[in-house]
PDB file of C-alpha atoms in Angstrom:
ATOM      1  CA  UNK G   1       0.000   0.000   0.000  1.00  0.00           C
ATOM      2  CA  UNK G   2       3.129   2.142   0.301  1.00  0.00           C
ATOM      3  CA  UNK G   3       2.962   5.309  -2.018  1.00  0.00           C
ATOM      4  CA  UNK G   4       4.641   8.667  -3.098  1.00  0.00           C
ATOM      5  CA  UNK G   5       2.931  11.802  -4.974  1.00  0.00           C
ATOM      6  CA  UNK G   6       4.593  14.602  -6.481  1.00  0.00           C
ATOM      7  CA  UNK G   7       2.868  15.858  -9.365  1.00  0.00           C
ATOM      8  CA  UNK G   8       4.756  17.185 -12.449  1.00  0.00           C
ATOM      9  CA  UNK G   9       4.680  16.895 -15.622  1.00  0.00           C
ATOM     10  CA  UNK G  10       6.483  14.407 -17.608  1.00  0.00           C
ATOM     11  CA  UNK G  11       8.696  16.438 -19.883  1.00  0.00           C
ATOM     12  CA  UNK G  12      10.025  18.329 -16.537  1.00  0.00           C
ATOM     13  CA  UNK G  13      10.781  14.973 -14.280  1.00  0.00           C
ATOM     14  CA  UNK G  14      13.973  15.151 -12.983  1.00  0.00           C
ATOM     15  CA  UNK G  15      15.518  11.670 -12.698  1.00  0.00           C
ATOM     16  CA  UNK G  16      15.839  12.367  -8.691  1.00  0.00           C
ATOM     17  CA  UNK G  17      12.207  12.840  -8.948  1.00  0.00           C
ATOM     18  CA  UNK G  18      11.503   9.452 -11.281  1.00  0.00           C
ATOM     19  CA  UNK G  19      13.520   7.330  -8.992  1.00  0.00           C
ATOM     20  CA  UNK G  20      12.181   8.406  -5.474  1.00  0.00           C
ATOM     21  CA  UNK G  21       8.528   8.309  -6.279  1.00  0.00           C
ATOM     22  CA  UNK G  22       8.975   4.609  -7.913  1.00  0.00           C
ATOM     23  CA  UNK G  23      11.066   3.082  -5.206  1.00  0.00           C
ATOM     24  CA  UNK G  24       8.046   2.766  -2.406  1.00  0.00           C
ATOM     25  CA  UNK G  25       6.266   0.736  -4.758  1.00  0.00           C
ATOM     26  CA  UNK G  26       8.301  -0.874  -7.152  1.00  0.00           C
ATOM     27  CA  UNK G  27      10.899  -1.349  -4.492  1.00  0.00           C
ATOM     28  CA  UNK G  28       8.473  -2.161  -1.874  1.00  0.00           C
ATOM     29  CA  UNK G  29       6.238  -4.576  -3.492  1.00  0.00           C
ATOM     30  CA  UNK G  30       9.835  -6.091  -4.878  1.00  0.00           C
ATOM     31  CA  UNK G  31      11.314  -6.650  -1.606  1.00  0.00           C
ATOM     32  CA  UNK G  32       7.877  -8.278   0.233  1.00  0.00           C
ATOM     33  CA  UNK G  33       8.135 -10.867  -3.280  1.00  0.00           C
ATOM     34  CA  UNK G  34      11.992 -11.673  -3.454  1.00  0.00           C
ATOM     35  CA  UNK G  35      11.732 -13.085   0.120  1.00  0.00           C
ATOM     36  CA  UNK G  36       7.861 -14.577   0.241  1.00  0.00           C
ATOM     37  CA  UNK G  37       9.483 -16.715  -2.203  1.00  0.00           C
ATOM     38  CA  UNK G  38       9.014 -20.799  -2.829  1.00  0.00           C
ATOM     39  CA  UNK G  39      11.126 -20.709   0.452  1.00  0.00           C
ATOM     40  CA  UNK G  40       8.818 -18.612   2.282  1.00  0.00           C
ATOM     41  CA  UNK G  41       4.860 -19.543   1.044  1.00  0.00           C
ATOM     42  CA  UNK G  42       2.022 -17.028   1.960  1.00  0.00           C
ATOM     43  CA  UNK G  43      -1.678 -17.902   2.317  1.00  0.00           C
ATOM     44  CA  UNK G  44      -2.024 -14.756   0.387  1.00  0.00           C
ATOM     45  CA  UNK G  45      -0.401 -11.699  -1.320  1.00  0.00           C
ATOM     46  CA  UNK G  46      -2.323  -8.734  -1.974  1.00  0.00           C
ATOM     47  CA  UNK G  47      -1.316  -5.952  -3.869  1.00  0.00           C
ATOM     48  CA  UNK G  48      -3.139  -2.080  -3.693  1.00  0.00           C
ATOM     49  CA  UNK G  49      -2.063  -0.722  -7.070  1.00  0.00           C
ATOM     50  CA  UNK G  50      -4.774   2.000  -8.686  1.00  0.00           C
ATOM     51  CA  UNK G  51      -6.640   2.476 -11.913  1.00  0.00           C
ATOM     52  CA  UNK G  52      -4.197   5.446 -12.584  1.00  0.00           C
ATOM     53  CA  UNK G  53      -1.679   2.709 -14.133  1.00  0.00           C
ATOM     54  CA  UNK G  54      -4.571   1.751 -16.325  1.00  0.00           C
ATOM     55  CA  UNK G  55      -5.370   5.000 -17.818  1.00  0.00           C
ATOM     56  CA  UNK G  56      -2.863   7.113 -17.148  1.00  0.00           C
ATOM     57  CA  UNK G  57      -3.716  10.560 -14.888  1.00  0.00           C
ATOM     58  CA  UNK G  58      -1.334  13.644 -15.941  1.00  0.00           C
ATOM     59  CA  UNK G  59       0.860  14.684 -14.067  1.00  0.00           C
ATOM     60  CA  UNK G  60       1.215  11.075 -12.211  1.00  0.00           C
ATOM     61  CA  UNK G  61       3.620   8.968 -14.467  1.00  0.00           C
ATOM     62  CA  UNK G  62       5.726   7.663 -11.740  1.00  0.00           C
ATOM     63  CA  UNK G  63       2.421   6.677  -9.990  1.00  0.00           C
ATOM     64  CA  UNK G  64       1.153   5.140 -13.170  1.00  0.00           C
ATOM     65  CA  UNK G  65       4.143   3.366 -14.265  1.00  0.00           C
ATOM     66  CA  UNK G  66       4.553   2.098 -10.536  1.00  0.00           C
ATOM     67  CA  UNK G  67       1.154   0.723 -10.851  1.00  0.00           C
ATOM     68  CA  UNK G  68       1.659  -0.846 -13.718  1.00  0.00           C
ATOM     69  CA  UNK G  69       4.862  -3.149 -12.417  1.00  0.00           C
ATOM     70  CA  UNK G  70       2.556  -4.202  -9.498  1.00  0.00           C
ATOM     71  CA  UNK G  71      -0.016  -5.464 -12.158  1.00  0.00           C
ATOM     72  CA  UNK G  72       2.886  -7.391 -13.729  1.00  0.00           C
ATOM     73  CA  UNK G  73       4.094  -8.356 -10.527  1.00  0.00           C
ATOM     74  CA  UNK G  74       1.112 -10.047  -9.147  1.00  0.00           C
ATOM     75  CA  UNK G  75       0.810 -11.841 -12.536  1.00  0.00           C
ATOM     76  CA  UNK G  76       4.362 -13.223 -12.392  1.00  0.00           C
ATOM     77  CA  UNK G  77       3.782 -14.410  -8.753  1.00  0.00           C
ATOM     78  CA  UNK G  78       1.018 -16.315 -10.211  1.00  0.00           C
ATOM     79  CA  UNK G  79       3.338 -17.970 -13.100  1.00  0.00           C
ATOM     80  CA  UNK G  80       5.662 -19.271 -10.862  1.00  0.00           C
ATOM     81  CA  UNK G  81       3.022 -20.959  -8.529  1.00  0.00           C
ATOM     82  CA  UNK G  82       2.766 -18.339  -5.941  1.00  0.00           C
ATOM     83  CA  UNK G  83      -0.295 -16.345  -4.549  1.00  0.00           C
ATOM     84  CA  UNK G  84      -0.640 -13.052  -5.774  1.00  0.00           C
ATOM     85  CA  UNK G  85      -3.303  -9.924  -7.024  1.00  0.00           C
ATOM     86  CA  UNK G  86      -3.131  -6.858  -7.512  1.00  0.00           C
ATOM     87  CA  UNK G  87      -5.848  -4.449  -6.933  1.00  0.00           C
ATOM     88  CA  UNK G  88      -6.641  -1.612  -8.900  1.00  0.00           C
ATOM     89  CA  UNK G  89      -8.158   0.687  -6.819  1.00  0.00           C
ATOM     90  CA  UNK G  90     -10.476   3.666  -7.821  1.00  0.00           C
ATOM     91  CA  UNK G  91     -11.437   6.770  -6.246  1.00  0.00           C
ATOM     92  CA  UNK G  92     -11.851   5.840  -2.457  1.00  0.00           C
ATOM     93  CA  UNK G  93     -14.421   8.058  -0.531  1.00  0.00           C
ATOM     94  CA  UNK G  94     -13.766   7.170   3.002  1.00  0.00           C
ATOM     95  CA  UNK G  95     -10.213   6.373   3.565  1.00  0.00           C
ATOM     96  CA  UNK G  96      -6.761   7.368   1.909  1.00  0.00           C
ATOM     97  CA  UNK G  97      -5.234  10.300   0.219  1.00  0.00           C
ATOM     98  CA  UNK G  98      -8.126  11.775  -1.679  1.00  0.00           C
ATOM     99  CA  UNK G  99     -10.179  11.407   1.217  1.00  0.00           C
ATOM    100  CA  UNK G 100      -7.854  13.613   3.091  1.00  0.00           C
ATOM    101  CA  UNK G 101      -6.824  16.241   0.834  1.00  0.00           C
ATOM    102  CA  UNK G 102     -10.258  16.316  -1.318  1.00  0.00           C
ATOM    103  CA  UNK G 103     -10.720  16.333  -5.143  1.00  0.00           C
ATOM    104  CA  UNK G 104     -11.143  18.332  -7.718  1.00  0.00           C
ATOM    105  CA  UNK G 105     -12.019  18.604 -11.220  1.00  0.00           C
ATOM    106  CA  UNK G 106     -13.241  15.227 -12.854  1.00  0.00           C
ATOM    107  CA  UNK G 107     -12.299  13.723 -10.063  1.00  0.00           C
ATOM    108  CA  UNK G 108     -15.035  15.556  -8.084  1.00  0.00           C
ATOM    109  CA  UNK G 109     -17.455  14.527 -10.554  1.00  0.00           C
ATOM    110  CA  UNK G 110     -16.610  11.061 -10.794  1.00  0.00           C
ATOM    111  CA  UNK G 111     -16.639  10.733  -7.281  1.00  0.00           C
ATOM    112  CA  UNK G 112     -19.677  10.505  -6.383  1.00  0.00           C
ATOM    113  CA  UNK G 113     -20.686   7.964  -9.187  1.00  0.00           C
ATOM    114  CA  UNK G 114     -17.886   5.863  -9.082  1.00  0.00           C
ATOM    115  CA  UNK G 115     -16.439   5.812  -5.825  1.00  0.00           C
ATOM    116  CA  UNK G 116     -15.320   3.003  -3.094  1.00  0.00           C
ATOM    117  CA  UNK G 117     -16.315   3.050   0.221  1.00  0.00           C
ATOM    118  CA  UNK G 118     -14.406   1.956   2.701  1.00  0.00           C
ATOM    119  CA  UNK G 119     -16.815  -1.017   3.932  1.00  0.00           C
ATOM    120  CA  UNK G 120     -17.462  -2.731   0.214  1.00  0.00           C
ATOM    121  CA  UNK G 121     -13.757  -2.345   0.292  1.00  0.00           C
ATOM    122  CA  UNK G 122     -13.287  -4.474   3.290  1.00  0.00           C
ATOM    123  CA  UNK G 123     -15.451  -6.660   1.763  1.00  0.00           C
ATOM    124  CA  UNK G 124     -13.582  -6.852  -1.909  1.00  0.00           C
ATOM    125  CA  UNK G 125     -10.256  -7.719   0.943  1.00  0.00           C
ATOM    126  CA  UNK G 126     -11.717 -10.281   2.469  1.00  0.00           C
ATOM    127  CA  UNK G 127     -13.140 -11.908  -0.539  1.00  0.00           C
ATOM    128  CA  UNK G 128      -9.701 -11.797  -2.442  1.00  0.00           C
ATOM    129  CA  UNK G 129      -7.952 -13.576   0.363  1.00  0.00           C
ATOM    130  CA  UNK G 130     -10.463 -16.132   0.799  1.00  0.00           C
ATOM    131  CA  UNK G 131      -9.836 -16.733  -2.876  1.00  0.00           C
ATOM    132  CA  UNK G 132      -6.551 -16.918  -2.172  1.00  0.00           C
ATOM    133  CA  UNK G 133      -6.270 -18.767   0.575  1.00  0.00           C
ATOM    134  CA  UNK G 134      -8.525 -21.513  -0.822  1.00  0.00           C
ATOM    135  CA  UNK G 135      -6.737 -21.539  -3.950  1.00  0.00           C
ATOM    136  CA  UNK G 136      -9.978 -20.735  -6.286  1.00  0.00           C
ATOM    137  CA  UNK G 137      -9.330 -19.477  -9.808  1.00  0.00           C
ATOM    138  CA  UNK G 138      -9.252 -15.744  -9.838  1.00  0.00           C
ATOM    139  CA  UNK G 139      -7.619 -12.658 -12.065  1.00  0.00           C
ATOM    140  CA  UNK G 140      -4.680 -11.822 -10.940  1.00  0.00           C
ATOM    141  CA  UNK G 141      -5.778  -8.367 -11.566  1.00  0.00           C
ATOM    142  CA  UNK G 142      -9.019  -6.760 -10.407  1.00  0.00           C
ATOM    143  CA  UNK G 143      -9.758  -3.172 -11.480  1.00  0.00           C
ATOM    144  CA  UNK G 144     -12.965  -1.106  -9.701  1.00  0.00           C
ATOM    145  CA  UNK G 145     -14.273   1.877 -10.442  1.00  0.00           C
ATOM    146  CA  UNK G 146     -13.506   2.489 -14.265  1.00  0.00           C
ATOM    147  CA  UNK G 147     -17.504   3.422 -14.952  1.00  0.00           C
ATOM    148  CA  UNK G 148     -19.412   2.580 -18.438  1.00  0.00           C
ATOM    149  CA  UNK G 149     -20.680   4.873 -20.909  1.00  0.00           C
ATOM    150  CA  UNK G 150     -23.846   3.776 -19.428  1.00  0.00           C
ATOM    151  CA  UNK G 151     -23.090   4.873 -16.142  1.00  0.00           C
ATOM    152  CA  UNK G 152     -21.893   8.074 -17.255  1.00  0.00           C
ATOM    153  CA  UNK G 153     -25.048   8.825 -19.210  1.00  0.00           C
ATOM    154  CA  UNK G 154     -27.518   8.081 -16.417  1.00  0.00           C
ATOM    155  CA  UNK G 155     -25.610  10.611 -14.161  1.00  0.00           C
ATOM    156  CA  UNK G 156     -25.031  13.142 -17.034  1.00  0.00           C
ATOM    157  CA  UNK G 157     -21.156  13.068 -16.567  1.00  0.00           C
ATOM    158  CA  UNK G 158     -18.940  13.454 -19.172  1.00  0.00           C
ATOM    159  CA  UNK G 159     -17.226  10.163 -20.682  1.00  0.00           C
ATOM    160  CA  UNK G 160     -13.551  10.214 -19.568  1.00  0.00           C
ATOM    161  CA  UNK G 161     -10.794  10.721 -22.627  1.00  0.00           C
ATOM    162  CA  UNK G 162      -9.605   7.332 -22.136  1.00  0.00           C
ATOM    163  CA  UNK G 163     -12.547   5.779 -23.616  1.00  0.00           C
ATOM    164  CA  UNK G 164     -11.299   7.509 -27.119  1.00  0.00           C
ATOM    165  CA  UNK G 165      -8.804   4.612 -26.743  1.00  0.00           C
ATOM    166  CA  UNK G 166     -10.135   2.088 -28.511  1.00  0.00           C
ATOM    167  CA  UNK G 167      -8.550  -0.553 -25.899  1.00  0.00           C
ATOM    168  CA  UNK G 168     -11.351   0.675 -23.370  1.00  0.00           C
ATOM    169  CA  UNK G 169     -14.103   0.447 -26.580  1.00  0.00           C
ATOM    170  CA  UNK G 170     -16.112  -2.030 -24.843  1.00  0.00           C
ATOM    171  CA  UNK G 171     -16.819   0.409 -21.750  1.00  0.00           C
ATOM    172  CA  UNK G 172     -17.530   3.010 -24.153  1.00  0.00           C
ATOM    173  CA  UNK G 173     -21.073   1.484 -25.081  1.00  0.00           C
ATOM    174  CA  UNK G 174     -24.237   2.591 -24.790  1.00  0.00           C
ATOM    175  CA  UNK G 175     -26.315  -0.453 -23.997  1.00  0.00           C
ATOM    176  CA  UNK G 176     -29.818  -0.770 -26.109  1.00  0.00           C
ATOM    177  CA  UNK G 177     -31.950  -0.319 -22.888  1.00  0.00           C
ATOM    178  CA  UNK G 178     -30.337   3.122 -22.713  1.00  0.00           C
ATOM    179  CA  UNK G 179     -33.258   5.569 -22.656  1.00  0.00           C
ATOM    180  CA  UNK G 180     -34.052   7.379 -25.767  1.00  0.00           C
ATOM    181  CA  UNK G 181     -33.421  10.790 -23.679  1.00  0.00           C
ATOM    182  CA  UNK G 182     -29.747   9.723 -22.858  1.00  0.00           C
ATOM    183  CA  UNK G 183     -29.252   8.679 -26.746  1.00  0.00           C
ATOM    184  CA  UNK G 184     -30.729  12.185 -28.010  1.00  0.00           C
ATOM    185  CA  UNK G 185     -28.414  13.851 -25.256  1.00  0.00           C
ATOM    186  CA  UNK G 186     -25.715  12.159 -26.892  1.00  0.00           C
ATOM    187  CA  UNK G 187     -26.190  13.202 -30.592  1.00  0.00           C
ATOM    188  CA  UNK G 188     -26.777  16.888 -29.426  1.00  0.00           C
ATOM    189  CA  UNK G 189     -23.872  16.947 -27.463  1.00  0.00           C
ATOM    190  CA  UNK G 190     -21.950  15.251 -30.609  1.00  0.00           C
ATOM    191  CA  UNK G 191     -23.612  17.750 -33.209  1.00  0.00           C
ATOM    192  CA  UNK G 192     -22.758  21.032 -31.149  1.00  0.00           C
ATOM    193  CA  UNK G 193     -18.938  19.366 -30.415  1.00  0.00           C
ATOM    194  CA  UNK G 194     -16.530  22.192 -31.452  1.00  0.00           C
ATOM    195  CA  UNK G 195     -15.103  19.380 -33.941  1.00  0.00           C
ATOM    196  CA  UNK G 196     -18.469  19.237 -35.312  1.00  0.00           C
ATOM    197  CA  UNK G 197     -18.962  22.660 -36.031  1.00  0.00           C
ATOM    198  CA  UNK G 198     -15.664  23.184 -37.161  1.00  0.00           C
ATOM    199  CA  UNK G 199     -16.178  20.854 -40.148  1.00  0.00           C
ATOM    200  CA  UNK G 200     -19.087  22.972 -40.973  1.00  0.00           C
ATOM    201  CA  UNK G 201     -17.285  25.571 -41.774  1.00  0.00           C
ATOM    202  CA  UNK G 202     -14.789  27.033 -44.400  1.00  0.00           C
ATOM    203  CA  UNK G 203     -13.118  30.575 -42.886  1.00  0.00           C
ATOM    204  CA  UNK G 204     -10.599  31.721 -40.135  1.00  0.00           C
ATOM    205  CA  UNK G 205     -13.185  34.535 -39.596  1.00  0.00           C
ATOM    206  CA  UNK G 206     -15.730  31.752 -38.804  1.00  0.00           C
ATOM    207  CA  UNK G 207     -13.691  29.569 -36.784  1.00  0.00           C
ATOM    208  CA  UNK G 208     -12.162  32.058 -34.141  1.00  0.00           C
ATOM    209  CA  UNK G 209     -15.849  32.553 -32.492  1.00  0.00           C
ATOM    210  CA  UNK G 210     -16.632  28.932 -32.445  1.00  0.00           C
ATOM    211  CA  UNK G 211     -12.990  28.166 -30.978  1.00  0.00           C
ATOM    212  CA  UNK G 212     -13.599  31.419 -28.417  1.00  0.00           C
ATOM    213  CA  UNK G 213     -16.962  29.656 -26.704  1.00  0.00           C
ATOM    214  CA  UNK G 214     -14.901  26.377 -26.926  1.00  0.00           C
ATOM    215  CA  UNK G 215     -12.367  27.337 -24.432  1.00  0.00           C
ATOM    216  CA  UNK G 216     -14.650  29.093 -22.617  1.00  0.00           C
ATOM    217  CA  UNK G 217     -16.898  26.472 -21.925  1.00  0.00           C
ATOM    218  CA  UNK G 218     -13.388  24.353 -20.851  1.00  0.00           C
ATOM    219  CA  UNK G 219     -12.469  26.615 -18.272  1.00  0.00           C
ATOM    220  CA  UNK G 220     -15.484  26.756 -16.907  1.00  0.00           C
ATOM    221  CA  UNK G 221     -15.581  22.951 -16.756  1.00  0.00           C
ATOM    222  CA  UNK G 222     -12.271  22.540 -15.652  1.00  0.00           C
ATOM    223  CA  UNK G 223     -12.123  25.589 -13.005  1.00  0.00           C
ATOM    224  CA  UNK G 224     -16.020  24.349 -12.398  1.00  0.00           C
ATOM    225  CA  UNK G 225     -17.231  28.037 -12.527  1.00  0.00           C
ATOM    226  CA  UNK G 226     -20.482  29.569 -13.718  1.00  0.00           C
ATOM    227  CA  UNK G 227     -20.160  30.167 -17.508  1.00  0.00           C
ATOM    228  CA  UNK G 228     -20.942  33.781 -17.351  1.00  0.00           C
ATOM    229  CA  UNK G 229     -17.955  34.471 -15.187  1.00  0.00           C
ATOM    230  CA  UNK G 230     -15.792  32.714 -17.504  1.00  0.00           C
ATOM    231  CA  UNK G 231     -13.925  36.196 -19.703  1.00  0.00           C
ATOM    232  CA  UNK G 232     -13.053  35.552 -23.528  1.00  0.00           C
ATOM    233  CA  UNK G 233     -10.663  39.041 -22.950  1.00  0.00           C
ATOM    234  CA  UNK G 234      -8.959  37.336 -20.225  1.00  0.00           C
ATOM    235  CA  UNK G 235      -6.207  34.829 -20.652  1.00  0.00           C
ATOM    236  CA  UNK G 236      -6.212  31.400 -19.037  1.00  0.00           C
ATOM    237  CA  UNK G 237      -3.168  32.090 -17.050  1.00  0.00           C
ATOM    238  CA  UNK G 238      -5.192  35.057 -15.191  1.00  0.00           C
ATOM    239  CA  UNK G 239      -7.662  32.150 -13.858  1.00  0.00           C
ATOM    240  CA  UNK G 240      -5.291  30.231 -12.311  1.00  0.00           C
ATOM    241  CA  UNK G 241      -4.354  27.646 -14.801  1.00  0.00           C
ATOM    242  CA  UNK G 242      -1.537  25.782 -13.605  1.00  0.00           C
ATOM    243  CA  UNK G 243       1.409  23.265 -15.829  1.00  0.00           C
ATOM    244  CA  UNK G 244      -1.083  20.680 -14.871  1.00  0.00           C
ATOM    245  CA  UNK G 245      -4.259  22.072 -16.034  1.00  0.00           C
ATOM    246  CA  UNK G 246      -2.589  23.598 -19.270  1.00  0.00           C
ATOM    247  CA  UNK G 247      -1.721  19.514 -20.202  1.00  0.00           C
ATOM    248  CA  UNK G 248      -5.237  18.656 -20.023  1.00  0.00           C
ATOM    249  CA  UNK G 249      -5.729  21.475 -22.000  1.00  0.00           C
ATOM    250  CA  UNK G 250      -3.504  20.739 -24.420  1.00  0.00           C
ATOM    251  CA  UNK G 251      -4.384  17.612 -24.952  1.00  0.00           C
ATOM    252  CA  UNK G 252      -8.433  18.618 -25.360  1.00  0.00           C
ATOM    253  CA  UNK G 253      -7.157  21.358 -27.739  1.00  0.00           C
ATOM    254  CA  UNK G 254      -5.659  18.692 -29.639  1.00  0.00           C
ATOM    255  CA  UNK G 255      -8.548  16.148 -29.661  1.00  0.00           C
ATOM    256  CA  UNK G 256     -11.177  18.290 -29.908  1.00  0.00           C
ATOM    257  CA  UNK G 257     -10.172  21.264 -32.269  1.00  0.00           C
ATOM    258  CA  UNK G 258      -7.340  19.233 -33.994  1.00  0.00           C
ATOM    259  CA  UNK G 259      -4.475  21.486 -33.669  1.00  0.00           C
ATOM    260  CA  UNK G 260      -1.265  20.888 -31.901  1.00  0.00           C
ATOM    261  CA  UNK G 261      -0.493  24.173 -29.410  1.00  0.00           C
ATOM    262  CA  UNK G 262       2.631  24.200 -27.195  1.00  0.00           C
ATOM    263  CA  UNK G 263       2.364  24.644 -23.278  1.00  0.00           C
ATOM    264  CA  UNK G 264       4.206  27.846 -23.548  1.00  0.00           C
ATOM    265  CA  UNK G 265       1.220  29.256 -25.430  1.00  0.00           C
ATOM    266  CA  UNK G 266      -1.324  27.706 -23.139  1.00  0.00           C
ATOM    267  CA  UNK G 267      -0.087  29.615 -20.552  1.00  0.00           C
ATOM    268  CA  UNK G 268       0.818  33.002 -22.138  1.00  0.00           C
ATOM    269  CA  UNK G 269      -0.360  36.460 -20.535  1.00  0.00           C
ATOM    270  CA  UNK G 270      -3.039  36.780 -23.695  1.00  0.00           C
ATOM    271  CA  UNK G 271      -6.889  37.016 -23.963  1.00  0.00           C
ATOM    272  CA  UNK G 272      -8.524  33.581 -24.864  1.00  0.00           C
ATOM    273  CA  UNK G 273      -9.876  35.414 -27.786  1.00  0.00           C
ATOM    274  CA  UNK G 274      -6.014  35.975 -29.381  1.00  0.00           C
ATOM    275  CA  UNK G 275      -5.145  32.488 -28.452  1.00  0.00           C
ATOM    276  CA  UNK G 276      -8.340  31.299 -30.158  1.00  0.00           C
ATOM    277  CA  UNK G 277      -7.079  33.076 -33.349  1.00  0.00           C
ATOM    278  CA  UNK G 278      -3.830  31.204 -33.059  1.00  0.00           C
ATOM    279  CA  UNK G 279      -5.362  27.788 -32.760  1.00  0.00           C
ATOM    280  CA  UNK G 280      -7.693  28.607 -36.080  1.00  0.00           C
ATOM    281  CA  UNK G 281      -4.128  29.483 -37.746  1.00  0.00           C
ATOM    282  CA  UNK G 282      -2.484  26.611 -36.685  1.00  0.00           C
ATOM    283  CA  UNK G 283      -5.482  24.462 -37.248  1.00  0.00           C
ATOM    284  CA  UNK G 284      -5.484  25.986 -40.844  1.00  0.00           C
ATOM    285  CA  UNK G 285      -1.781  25.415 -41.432  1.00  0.00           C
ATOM    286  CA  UNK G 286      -1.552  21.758 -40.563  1.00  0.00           C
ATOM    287  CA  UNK G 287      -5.182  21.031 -42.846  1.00  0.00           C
TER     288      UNK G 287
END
């Protein structure tokens, strides 16, 4: 369960920085399985890695990639004979970090919906090491809390950017009992995309308004303000928009408007309106 956070980006992680945020859990979970070897047999060996080494979460690739040798971990235990799972935990509500220092963001959102509390938890424990302990066939990996399109719709959250990859394609289904209101909500939300109306049009005189609501609308999602308060003649730098947040930006700039922008630019001193402009001439350069 041991851990490290120390959020940066991945382009400015300093190998100090790589190496001490890995060691808890690589090291860690490497240690307890060198000597709970052949020569020293558990009943069990559980393993609390997180969903962030599934997905990804920016700003946490240490944490992710840490994850992800746990995952491998508990599956080579279980090659060689020996008990193992790994866990991949979601967003608890009751007990750990975020339960301490709060969320924000998605995060926020998701939490409600998606979360783990700390009893079905318990449970999930005891029913692992039972498993274990009795030697029944189980995954050596068990993820919670991912969510379904499904699940998403009936809440009216938005779907995460990881189910773009097609890897997580089945999650990113909306089942046939969905109800008609959810569907429609869908195809509005997919005809009014920025993407969508982008297509529609021909001009850099058209596209700088539709690219001006665009980021407006993102920062008040992402700063989870009221729309109204949200300033085209301000620059996103002047809300608050840290490294961190500029990434995410980045990468929605990228997805959704189809233009490759540079963090430098995200977080220039200029109104959103001017940066808008820049995005419909780089988005017109690279078509």
């Amino acid at each position: 369960m041991a851990m490290m956070l120390r959020d940066t980006l991945f382009e400015k992680i300093s190998y100090t920085d790589w190496t001490e945020l890995m060691q808890p859990k690589i090291q860690g979970t490497l240690n307890l399985h060198n000597y709970f070897s052949l020569m020293h047999p558990l009943d069990f060996f559980v393993i609390c890695s997180s969903i962030s080494g599934i997905f990804g979460y920016p700003g946490q690739t240490q944490y992710a990639a840490a994850n992800t040798f746990q995952d491998a971990l508990a599956r080579h235990r279980r090659s060689q004979g020996l008990k193992g799972v790994a866990i991949d935990l979601g967003i608890m509500r009751d007990v750990g970090i975020l339960a301490e220092q709060g969320t924000t963001g998605k995060l926020a959102d998701w939490e409600a919906i998606l979360r783990i509390r700390e009893k079905p938890f318990h449970a999930l424990i005891k029913s692992l090491i039972n498993s274990e302990w009795k030697g029944d066939s189980y995954p050596a990996q068990v993820c919670t809390g991912l969510g379904t399109a499904d699940v998403m719709a009936r809440f009216g959250l938005e779907r995460p950017e990881h189910f773009g990859d097609p890897r997580f394609g089945p999650l990113n289904v909306l089942s046939i009992t969905s109800s008609s209101s959810s569907t429609d909500q869908d195809a509005s939300s997919a005809a009014s995309s920025p993407s969508t109306r982008l297509a529609a049009i021909a001009t850099y005189d058209e596209a700088v308004p539709i690219i001006t609501e665009a980021l407006v609308h993102k920062m008040a999602e992402i700063l989870q303000m009221p729309l109204p308060e949200v300033d085209p003649g301000r620059s996103m730098y002047r809300y608050g928009v840290d490294s961190l947040v500029a990434l995410e930006v980045r990468n929605w700039i990228t997805r959704e408007l189809q233009a490759n922008m540079a963090l430098l630019e995200i977080l220039a001193a200029e109104p959103m309106k001017v940066f808008a402009g820049k995005i419909a001439e780089k988005k017109e350069q690279e078509s």
